[in-house]
Amino acid sequence: YFGNAMSASGSTGNTSRGVPLCEIYGSQSPWGSPEFPLVVPSYNHAVLYHVPGNGALPQDRPPKPQIGQDKWDHDFVRMPCSVHSLYPVNDNGESHLKKRWEIIESSLSKPIKNSQELADTILSYNTKFRNIWKFRALCKLFDEYLEEEEVKYFFDVTLPEIAKLALALPKLIQTPIPLLKQHKNRSISLSQQQISSLLANAFFCTFPRRNTTKKSSEYASYPHINFNMLYESSPSDSTMEKLKCVCYYFKKVTTKVPVGVLTFSRRSVPQRDCPRWVQSDAHISDLPLHIDSVGTIEDADGLIQIDFANKYLGGGVLGHGCVQEEIRFVICPELMISMLFTEVLSPSEVLFMIGCERYSKYTGYANTFQWAGDFKDTTPHDSSGRKRCAVLAMDALPYSNVVHEFKRVTIARELNKAWIGFSYGLEGNSHSQSCLYPGVATGNWGCGAFGGSEALKSIVQIMAGAHSRRPIAYYTFGDSRLRDFIINIYNMLVTHDVTVGQLYKLLLNFCLTDVRKNNLQTYIRQALQNEANISKNNSENATNEDCAVDN
Ligand code: AR6
């Protein structure tokens, strides 16, 4: 980590600019910064496992489930094992309702020997989709893509274990899972073991009412969770590789049960409580900024790692998508469980996910993405038993055209979104000017699939970082020109001692120009230069007047 360390005045390493990483951690090590709030069950924090009186969880085995009562209503996840989950079946020509979990239990208890039997199993309790789901990707994976030995191991060893894990759901989860609905600051903590059982159910597509995407359906404002979407999607190589990541996750958790826990926290800030950007007197110079053209966000140990999210969490992870968010979700599949209970993010909301483990290595990106073997995650745990890995999902707006991005309302929206994410943990803090540690690890947020401009998004994130006092490590994903561009703008803003409010006004003025032709950096430089000249002239005039009076 310190191989590229350098002073704030310039770079000594090959790839990074700005301050050394230790100024982003706030300590000499990635794990030296304060922990996130501990897991304490409360009315707005549902903890699905038993927390002992002293808060200390066993370190050698998963925590026990918390005991409670199933709930079957609009405020909680409708569980596949609920007694209220009924499904129409046809017995000897007569249709009647049967407990769906009984059908699932009976189907998953039988041996499943190949992809067709797996598809038939899933369809046995999803009969409505018998003529709709074709399982193209799933069949290709097992019938063509994987080596024969891998397929045999999967059906002989891993799949029966996934089935057992899915069927252990009623034993492992005994309290209702609240939905993280819009406009509510709520948290859920679950054990990794509980998540693995929920994901095993997603694997077998058992979640009720989650199979249609119709606007009128109960879960229309939630992401998809049953994996049928992935099995159905185009059988491209990247889909195959995503499926390999998923299968590898199950192989790992069924071989050795993970013992940690995770917390998912929705942060929602009413628009009226967002900063008045024009008035912000935070100085850009107070923001520690580290920029690196190599390295990726998921490798930035100890920092708050930004997920370039879709407002429907996970984006295309269960479909065709294979960019930053989707890759993150398949190498750390526990993040996918957010899709079970997180309602679509509104413009002033983000989701914090603390404690995920990384299971797979990967190479490539998008259509060259490949699973690259086991990842041994040595991240230490915090005092609540969570891996010290925080992922912050924040969704930028998609833009088809630069003119839409450079508008007052869209700039304010992106600033608010980034600030709501970066300022997590600020609540209740005194307004001291010190930085909030750890810093964030971010990069070209909104600038890939969402088509945003790197110049604007880097400035927006710098402003949100300065206003929330959250140091930033910015990874330009191999782009050294972008790295130098950002450090040049930053240095220019620091030289002119620019505040966030001043910069915001400059951005708004830029929006009034022909943004397709003009260059943002040149515009800012000229504006700052003009202001500097004006104030220099004013002070010279003032000095001359003083002299005249003296004379
Ligand atoms: N570390 C650092 N930078 C990265 C990494 C990484 N691991 N991966 C990509 N980049 P994109 P968006 C850089 O397109 O535009 C998904 O479908 C790289 O320069 O994932 O916000 C979501 O679900 C890349 O071009 O984010 C949303 O639907 C840039 O980050 C949508 O995409 C942006 O990555 C979000 O699109």
XYZ file of C-alpha atoms and ligand atoms in Angstrom:
587
model
C 0.000 0.000 0.000
C 2.738 2.446 0.659
C 4.837 1.537 -2.351
C 3.504 4.564 -4.141
C 3.376 6.867 -1.141
C 4.253 10.455 -1.907
C 3.929 13.925 -0.570
C 0.960 16.148 -1.281
C 3.162 18.356 -3.406
C 3.788 15.821 -6.136
C 4.184 12.222 -7.073
C 7.093 9.939 -6.520
C 5.353 6.705 -7.510
C 4.508 5.791 -11.051
C 0.790 5.494 -10.878
C -0.651 7.709 -8.153
C -0.984 11.420 -7.505
C -2.141 13.501 -4.550
C -1.760 12.519 -0.905
C -0.645 9.038 0.190
C -3.283 6.446 0.974
C -2.628 6.667 4.717
C -4.267 10.116 4.602
C -7.369 8.505 3.145
C -7.439 5.756 5.792
C -6.717 8.314 8.509
C -4.066 5.977 9.903
C -1.009 4.038 8.896
C -3.003 0.911 8.114
C -6.265 0.268 6.244
C -7.714 -1.104 9.475
C -6.684 1.762 11.740
C -9.774 3.917 11.164
C -12.825 3.797 13.454
C -15.342 0.979 13.033
C -18.863 1.617 11.774
C -21.684 1.682 14.352
C -22.005 -1.672 16.100
C -24.920 -4.011 15.497
C -27.508 -3.201 18.148
C -31.058 -4.508 17.622
C -33.619 -1.698 17.754
C -36.953 -0.665 16.240
C -35.171 0.420 13.051
C -32.485 -2.252 13.013
C -33.716 -5.815 12.520
C -31.102 -8.340 13.568
C -31.936 -11.807 12.330
C -29.486 -13.630 14.575
C -29.165 -13.732 18.322
C -26.821 -11.092 19.732
C -25.494 -12.182 23.137
C -25.747 -9.724 26.025
C -22.093 -8.720 25.738
C -22.455 -8.250 21.945
C -19.631 -10.725 21.264
C -20.480 -13.375 18.679
C -18.868 -16.811 18.611
C -15.855 -16.706 16.301
C -15.751 -20.373 15.358
C -19.379 -20.942 14.354
C -22.251 -18.956 12.891
C -24.516 -17.102 15.300
C -27.848 -18.710 16.216
C -31.020 -17.409 14.569
C -33.159 -14.944 16.501
C -36.562 -16.407 17.306
C -39.717 -14.629 16.170
C -42.981 -14.931 14.245
C -43.456 -15.203 10.493
C -45.168 -12.155 8.932
C -47.006 -12.286 5.629
C -47.710 -8.704 4.648
C -46.532 -5.708 2.642
C -43.875 -4.692 5.131
C -41.865 -7.918 5.147
C -40.263 -10.270 2.656
C -42.778 -12.973 1.794
C -40.797 -16.077 2.611
C -41.010 -19.232 0.495
C -41.323 -21.320 3.658
C -44.217 -19.300 5.078
C -47.354 -21.314 5.786
C -49.217 -18.556 3.961
C -47.401 -19.221 0.713
C -49.893 -21.281 -1.293
C -49.724 -22.481 -4.870
C -52.403 -23.881 -7.197
C -51.882 -27.539 -8.018
C -53.851 -29.844 -10.205
C -54.620 -33.268 -8.730
C -56.591 -35.609 -10.985
C -58.081 -32.718 -12.880
C -59.036 -30.812 -9.735
C -57.310 -27.599 -8.862
C -56.638 -26.686 -5.248
C -54.144 -24.671 -3.203
C -51.226 -26.401 -1.592
C -48.522 -25.099 0.748
C -45.803 -24.159 -1.689
C -42.993 -25.055 0.702
C -44.205 -28.665 0.729
C -43.884 -28.794 -3.049
C -40.453 -27.183 -2.841
C -39.348 -29.613 -0.116
C -40.460 -32.602 -2.093
C -38.802 -31.362 -5.334
C -35.497 -30.406 -3.739
C -35.251 -33.656 -1.799
C -35.069 -35.692 -5.004
C -31.775 -36.232 -6.811
C -31.088 -33.770 -9.638
C -28.658 -35.210 -12.146
C -28.409 -32.717 -14.991
C -29.413 -29.284 -16.244
C -32.767 -30.474 -17.583
C -33.686 -32.002 -14.218
C -32.602 -28.803 -12.499
C -34.866 -26.804 -14.819
C -37.736 -29.254 -14.216
C -37.238 -28.999 -10.460
C -37.482 -25.211 -10.572
C -40.570 -25.410 -12.786
C -42.305 -27.869 -10.466
C -43.225 -25.030 -8.102
C -43.269 -22.356 -10.829
C -45.679 -24.169 -13.123
C -47.056 -20.922 -14.577
C -43.750 -20.436 -16.346
C -43.487 -23.925 -17.781
C -43.829 -22.682 -21.346
C -42.003 -19.430 -20.770
C -38.711 -20.149 -18.999
C -36.248 -21.816 -21.332
C -33.111 -21.795 -19.113
C -30.889 -21.136 -22.114
C -27.870 -19.944 -20.145
C -28.185 -22.587 -17.444
C -28.338 -25.411 -19.986
C -25.412 -24.035 -21.965
C -23.300 -23.799 -18.808
C -23.719 -27.447 -17.892
C -24.206 -28.963 -21.343
C -21.485 -27.145 -23.278
C -19.402 -24.664 -21.349
C -18.003 -26.458 -18.300
C -15.635 -29.415 -18.350
C -17.296 -32.792 -17.804
C -15.567 -33.234 -14.460
C -16.758 -29.855 -13.208
C -20.329 -30.700 -14.185
C -20.140 -34.044 -12.426
C -18.776 -32.467 -9.250
C -21.504 -29.851 -9.346
C -24.397 -32.293 -9.669
C -22.895 -34.941 -7.371
C -21.589 -32.743 -4.594
C -22.421 -29.033 -4.720
C -26.036 -29.084 -5.889
C -27.322 -31.472 -3.186
C -25.672 -29.178 -0.644
C -27.307 -26.075 -2.164
C -30.642 -27.889 -1.942
C -30.050 -28.703 1.737
C -29.063 -25.111 2.389
C -32.245 -23.872 0.711
C -34.379 -26.291 2.714
C -32.721 -25.199 5.963
C -34.375 -21.775 5.539
C -37.129 -22.218 8.166
C -34.528 -23.356 10.682
C -31.984 -20.648 9.872
C -34.331 -17.672 9.607
C -36.996 -17.446 12.254
C -37.747 -13.733 12.318
C -39.434 -11.761 9.549
C -37.197 -9.747 7.227
C -38.441 -6.168 6.946
C -38.420 -4.529 3.543
C -36.045 -1.571 3.326
C -38.638 0.769 1.887
C -38.168 4.199 0.385
C -37.839 7.203 2.682
C -37.023 5.126 5.762
C -33.653 4.858 7.464
C -33.640 1.212 8.429
C -31.053 -1.510 8.773
C -31.004 -5.283 8.614
C -28.235 -7.508 9.943
C -28.007 -11.158 8.968
C -25.401 -13.844 9.309
C -23.462 -15.049 6.287
C -25.035 -18.453 6.867
C -28.539 -16.975 6.749
C -27.655 -15.124 3.560
C -26.338 -18.329 1.992
C -29.656 -20.039 2.692
C -31.618 -17.125 1.220
C -29.374 -17.114 -1.846
C -29.803 -20.875 -2.181
C -33.542 -20.173 -2.377
C -32.928 -17.500 -4.995
C -30.837 -20.074 -6.871
C -33.842 -22.433 -6.900
C -36.231 -19.528 -7.667
C -38.464 -20.155 -4.648
C -39.305 -16.574 -3.608
C -43.035 -16.035 -4.061
C -44.430 -13.133 -6.055
C -40.980 -12.281 -7.426
C -41.196 -13.765 -10.900
C -42.939 -11.065 -12.860
C -41.780 -7.600 -13.712
C -45.273 -6.243 -14.410
C -45.795 -2.698 -13.156
C -48.850 -3.832 -11.214
C -47.071 -6.649 -9.369
C -46.479 -6.369 -5.645
C -42.685 -6.221 -5.969
C -42.535 -4.000 -9.065
C -40.466 -1.464 -7.148
C -37.917 -4.091 -6.012
C -35.073 -5.703 -7.918
C -35.448 -9.228 -9.208
C -34.168 -11.882 -6.824
C -34.991 -15.327 -8.235
C -32.106 -16.424 -10.450
C -34.367 -17.488 -13.343
C -33.507 -14.148 -15.002
C -29.860 -15.190 -15.105
C -30.678 -18.683 -16.339
C -32.831 -17.121 -19.032
C -30.449 -14.413 -20.190
C -28.428 -14.589 -23.389
C -25.902 -17.398 -23.022
C -22.885 -15.152 -23.657
C -19.475 -15.969 -22.245
C -19.806 -13.286 -19.570
C -23.117 -14.827 -18.410
C -21.373 -18.203 -18.200
C -18.594 -16.660 -16.149
C -21.064 -14.922 -13.822
C -22.757 -18.283 -13.292
C -19.373 -19.816 -12.534
C -18.835 -17.173 -9.819
C -22.239 -17.994 -8.326
C -21.605 -21.742 -8.382
C -18.188 -21.211 -6.854
C -19.726 -19.182 -4.024
C -22.055 -22.072 -3.217
C -19.229 -24.567 -3.422
C -17.312 -22.505 -0.894
C -20.100 -21.830 1.604
C -21.299 -25.422 1.504
C -17.768 -26.692 2.111
C -17.094 -24.393 5.059
C -19.876 -22.400 6.689
C -18.864 -18.718 6.967
C -19.247 -17.376 10.502
C -19.516 -13.609 10.016
C -22.463 -11.224 9.729
C -23.447 -8.334 7.474
C -25.425 -5.129 7.911
C -27.494 -3.435 5.193
C -28.495 0.166 5.964
C -30.682 2.373 3.887
C -29.877 6.063 4.253
C -32.583 8.419 3.167
C -32.277 12.176 3.538
C -35.196 14.444 2.717
C -34.373 16.854 -0.074
C -34.860 19.786 2.299
C -32.008 18.542 4.502
C -29.502 18.318 1.680
C -26.814 21.031 1.602
C -27.422 24.467 0.109
C -24.590 23.969 -2.318
C -24.331 27.569 -3.318
C -23.639 28.501 0.300
C -21.138 25.767 1.098
C -17.974 27.317 2.496
C -16.064 24.016 2.651
C -12.648 24.475 1.057
C -11.542 22.065 -1.625
C -8.050 22.363 -0.118
C -9.318 20.618 3.036
C -10.116 17.456 1.081
C -7.393 14.804 1.107
C -7.369 13.369 -2.422
C -5.434 10.381 -3.685
C -5.678 9.403 -7.351
C -4.402 6.214 -8.882
C -4.565 5.010 -12.447
C -4.039 1.410 -11.418
C -5.955 -0.558 -8.804
C -9.643 -1.157 -8.463
C -12.222 -0.095 -5.933
C -12.773 -3.603 -4.558
C -9.064 -3.846 -3.764
C -9.049 -0.633 -1.724
C -8.963 -2.347 1.670
C -10.449 -0.509 4.600
C -12.078 2.274 2.557
C -15.772 2.763 1.845
C -15.964 1.203 -1.599
C -18.454 2.759 -3.981
C -20.777 0.501 -5.944
C -21.697 2.283 -9.199
C -25.221 1.140 -8.708
C -28.487 0.970 -10.509
C -31.435 2.393 -8.578
C -32.666 -1.192 -8.689
C -29.791 -2.703 -6.745
C -27.635 -5.163 -8.631
C -28.539 -3.681 -12.038
C -28.098 -6.397 -14.599
C -26.413 -8.940 -12.351
C -29.228 -11.395 -13.015
C -29.351 -10.375 -16.668
C -26.926 -9.261 -19.346
C -24.979 -6.684 -17.307
C -21.322 -7.265 -16.548
C -19.781 -3.971 -15.482
C -18.676 -2.632 -12.110
C -21.786 -3.359 -10.027
C -22.550 -6.729 -11.590
C -18.942 -7.882 -11.253
C -18.849 -6.776 -7.628
C -22.072 -8.629 -6.884
C -20.878 -11.914 -8.407
C -17.460 -11.906 -6.754
C -19.135 -10.973 -3.439
C -22.539 -12.683 -3.868
C -23.695 -11.812 -0.332
C -24.309 -8.311 -1.740
C -27.025 -9.836 -3.926
C -29.224 -10.400 -0.912
C -29.788 -6.610 -0.834
C -31.952 -7.250 -3.903
C -34.378 -9.257 -1.818
C -35.425 -6.406 0.440
C -34.227 -3.025 -0.918
C -36.846 -0.968 -2.686
C -35.706 1.061 -5.687
C -33.474 3.935 -4.500
C -35.017 7.391 -4.727
C -32.815 10.350 -5.762
C -31.869 11.087 -2.164
C -31.091 7.578 -0.964
C -28.160 5.180 -0.842
C -27.552 1.744 0.596
C -24.634 0.829 2.862
C -23.553 -2.791 3.001
C -21.027 -3.717 5.650
C -19.296 -7.062 6.034
C -19.341 -8.849 2.675
C -16.737 -11.445 1.855
C -15.079 -11.786 -1.511
C -15.080 -15.337 -2.871
C -13.726 -15.141 -6.411
C -10.915 -13.576 -8.384
C -11.693 -12.289 -11.842
C -10.020 -10.992 -14.965
C -11.373 -8.884 -17.818
C -14.381 -6.605 -17.883
C -17.781 -6.656 -19.573
C -17.631 -9.182 -22.423
C -14.097 -10.283 -21.497
C -15.026 -10.919 -17.848
C -13.845 -14.291 -16.511
C -13.920 -16.098 -13.207
C -10.266 -16.538 -12.230
C -10.285 -18.855 -9.261
C -10.540 -18.709 -5.518
C -10.068 -15.458 -3.600
C -8.891 -15.839 -0.029
C -10.408 -12.916 1.777
C -8.258 -12.063 4.784
C -10.144 -8.894 5.728
C -10.381 -8.749 9.527
C -13.740 -8.637 11.356
C -15.042 -5.701 13.370
C -16.341 -5.937 16.922
C -19.778 -6.950 15.604
C -18.385 -9.861 13.567
C -18.583 -8.160 10.167
C -15.725 -8.193 7.690
C -14.296 -4.693 7.618
C -15.489 -4.140 4.107
C -18.050 -1.401 3.470
C -19.733 -1.118 0.088
C -21.796 1.987 -0.603
C -24.341 1.646 -3.388
C -25.129 4.950 -5.046
C -26.795 5.307 -8.410
C -25.918 8.070 -10.832
C -28.391 9.197 -13.486
C -28.077 7.708 -16.947
C -27.403 10.285 -19.698
C -27.802 9.886 -23.394
C -26.402 13.303 -24.109
C -24.059 15.805 -22.451
C -26.657 18.572 -22.558
C -28.851 16.694 -20.090
C -26.011 16.180 -17.648
C -25.031 19.842 -17.485
C -28.234 21.146 -15.953
C -28.764 22.733 -12.591
C -31.210 20.069 -11.413
C -29.148 17.106 -12.515
C -25.932 18.502 -11.044
C -27.735 19.119 -7.738
C -29.177 15.612 -7.850
C -25.758 13.975 -8.332
C -24.183 16.210 -5.663
C -26.895 15.301 -3.183
C -26.621 11.602 -3.968
C -22.843 11.594 -3.493
C -23.098 13.693 -0.341
C -25.769 11.422 1.174
C -23.445 8.477 0.613
C -20.207 10.120 1.669
C -21.671 11.706 4.792
C -22.849 8.394 6.260
C -21.884 8.477 9.921
C -21.994 12.268 10.041
C -25.360 12.222 11.805
C -24.984 13.143 15.424
C -21.358 14.140 14.902
C -20.360 17.552 16.139
C -19.561 20.013 13.378
C -15.850 19.753 13.908
C -13.807 20.370 10.790
C -11.876 17.130 11.077
C -12.126 14.473 8.377
C -14.381 11.439 8.557
C -12.403 8.224 8.348
C -12.160 5.933 6.550
C -12.329 7.752 3.246
C -14.141 6.534 0.158
C -12.702 4.577 -2.749
C -14.419 5.735 -5.906
C -13.784 6.398 -9.586
C -15.713 7.006 -12.782
C -19.112 6.861 -11.135
C -21.877 7.119 -13.731
C -19.378 7.407 -16.593
C -19.567 3.948 -18.168
C -22.923 2.325 -18.846
C -24.604 5.535 -17.675
C -22.712 7.745 -20.129
C -21.777 10.589 -17.748
C -18.760 12.838 -18.172
C -15.640 12.043 -16.180
C -14.739 15.724 -15.819
C -18.064 16.626 -14.220
C -18.450 13.485 -12.096
C -14.951 13.785 -10.645
C -15.625 17.411 -9.703
C -19.024 16.522 -8.228
C -17.463 13.802 -6.082
C -14.654 16.136 -4.978
C -17.279 18.708 -3.924
C -19.324 16.084 -2.032
C -16.142 14.796 -0.392
C -15.054 18.297 0.666
C -18.502 19.185 2.006
C -18.889 15.939 3.941
C -15.199 15.969 4.979
C -14.743 12.466 3.608
C -11.274 11.879 2.047
C -11.295 10.367 -1.435
C -9.183 7.729 -3.143
C -10.064 7.944 -6.836
C -9.268 5.040 -9.141
C -9.250 5.995 -12.808
C -9.306 2.384 -14.031
C -6.154 2.420 -16.108
C -6.569 5.968 -17.401
C -3.449 7.980 -16.559
C -4.612 10.978 -18.586
C -7.753 11.189 -16.500
C -5.660 10.875 -13.333
C -3.535 13.847 -14.418
C -6.590 15.799 -15.496
C -8.194 15.394 -12.077
C -5.069 16.270 -10.115
C -4.570 19.360 -12.301
C -8.114 20.585 -11.675
C -7.787 19.813 -7.973
C -4.461 21.688 -7.733
C -5.943 24.631 -9.568
C -8.900 24.750 -7.144
C -6.542 24.509 -4.186
C -4.251 27.253 -5.542
C -7.217 29.588 -5.840
C -8.542 28.459 -2.445
C -11.923 27.727 -3.986
C -14.901 26.765 -1.831
C -17.536 24.223 -2.782
C -20.097 27.030 -3.059
C -17.907 29.011 -5.492
C -17.277 25.917 -7.582
C -20.986 25.150 -7.667
C -21.690 28.636 -9.028
C -19.012 28.126 -11.678
C -20.628 24.853 -12.723
C -24.023 26.504 -12.991
C -22.555 29.301 -15.098
C -20.885 26.729 -17.317
C -24.284 25.113 -17.843
C -25.470 28.380 -19.389
C -22.798 28.162 -22.089
C -22.739 25.834 -25.092
C -21.599 22.796 -23.135
C -21.154 20.701 -26.250
C -18.412 23.021 -27.520
C -16.859 24.358 -24.320
C -14.319 22.626 -22.145
C -15.097 22.539 -18.437
C -11.491 22.676 -17.272
C -10.653 25.643 -19.513
C -13.826 27.375 -18.386
C -13.007 26.936 -14.699
C -9.391 28.021 -15.212
C -10.403 31.192 -17.051
C -13.115 32.025 -14.536
C -10.725 31.613 -11.610
C -8.058 33.626 -13.408
C -10.537 36.412 -14.142
C -11.635 36.509 -10.526
C -8.011 36.585 -9.372
C -7.252 39.460 -11.780
C -10.295 41.407 -10.604
C -9.390 41.041 -6.955
C -5.763 41.933 -7.734
C -6.889 45.102 -9.568
C -9.250 45.974 -6.735
C -6.546 45.644 -4.150
C -4.098 47.668 -6.298
C -6.725 50.394 -6.713
C -7.358 50.314 -2.991
C -3.612 50.686 -2.332
C -3.379 53.586 -4.820
C -6.337 55.289 -3.149
C -4.703 54.768 0.253
C -1.526 56.373 -1.135
C -3.540 59.262 -2.536
C -5.112 59.842 0.876
C -1.708 59.661 2.539
C -0.341 62.169 0.099
N -12.740 -0.128 -10.007
C -12.593 1.155 -10.421
N -13.199 1.660 -11.512
C -13.979 0.843 -12.224
C -14.177 -0.511 -11.859
C -13.514 -0.983 -10.691
N -13.644 -2.233 -10.296
N -14.991 -1.068 -12.768
C -15.287 -0.105 -13.651
N -14.685 1.053 -13.352
P -20.065 1.375 -14.769
P -22.065 3.484 -14.342
C -14.776 2.338 -14.057
O -20.338 1.450 -16.213
O -21.713 4.257 -15.552
C -24.465 -1.244 -14.088
O -25.284 -1.990 -14.909
C -14.729 2.215 -15.577
O -14.026 3.346 -16.071
O -20.208 0.066 -14.084
O -22.367 4.225 -13.085
C -25.220 -0.755 -12.867
O -26.092 -1.727 -12.369
C -16.189 2.261 -15.954
O -16.371 2.732 -17.275
O -20.940 2.423 -13.924
C -25.958 0.411 -13.431
O -27.113 0.016 -14.120
C -16.723 3.253 -14.945
O -16.019 2.918 -13.738
C -24.964 1.003 -14.416
O -24.107 -0.084 -14.790
C -18.208 3.183 -14.714
O -18.596 1.853 -14.447
C -24.116 2.057 -13.767
O -23.296 2.604 -14.761
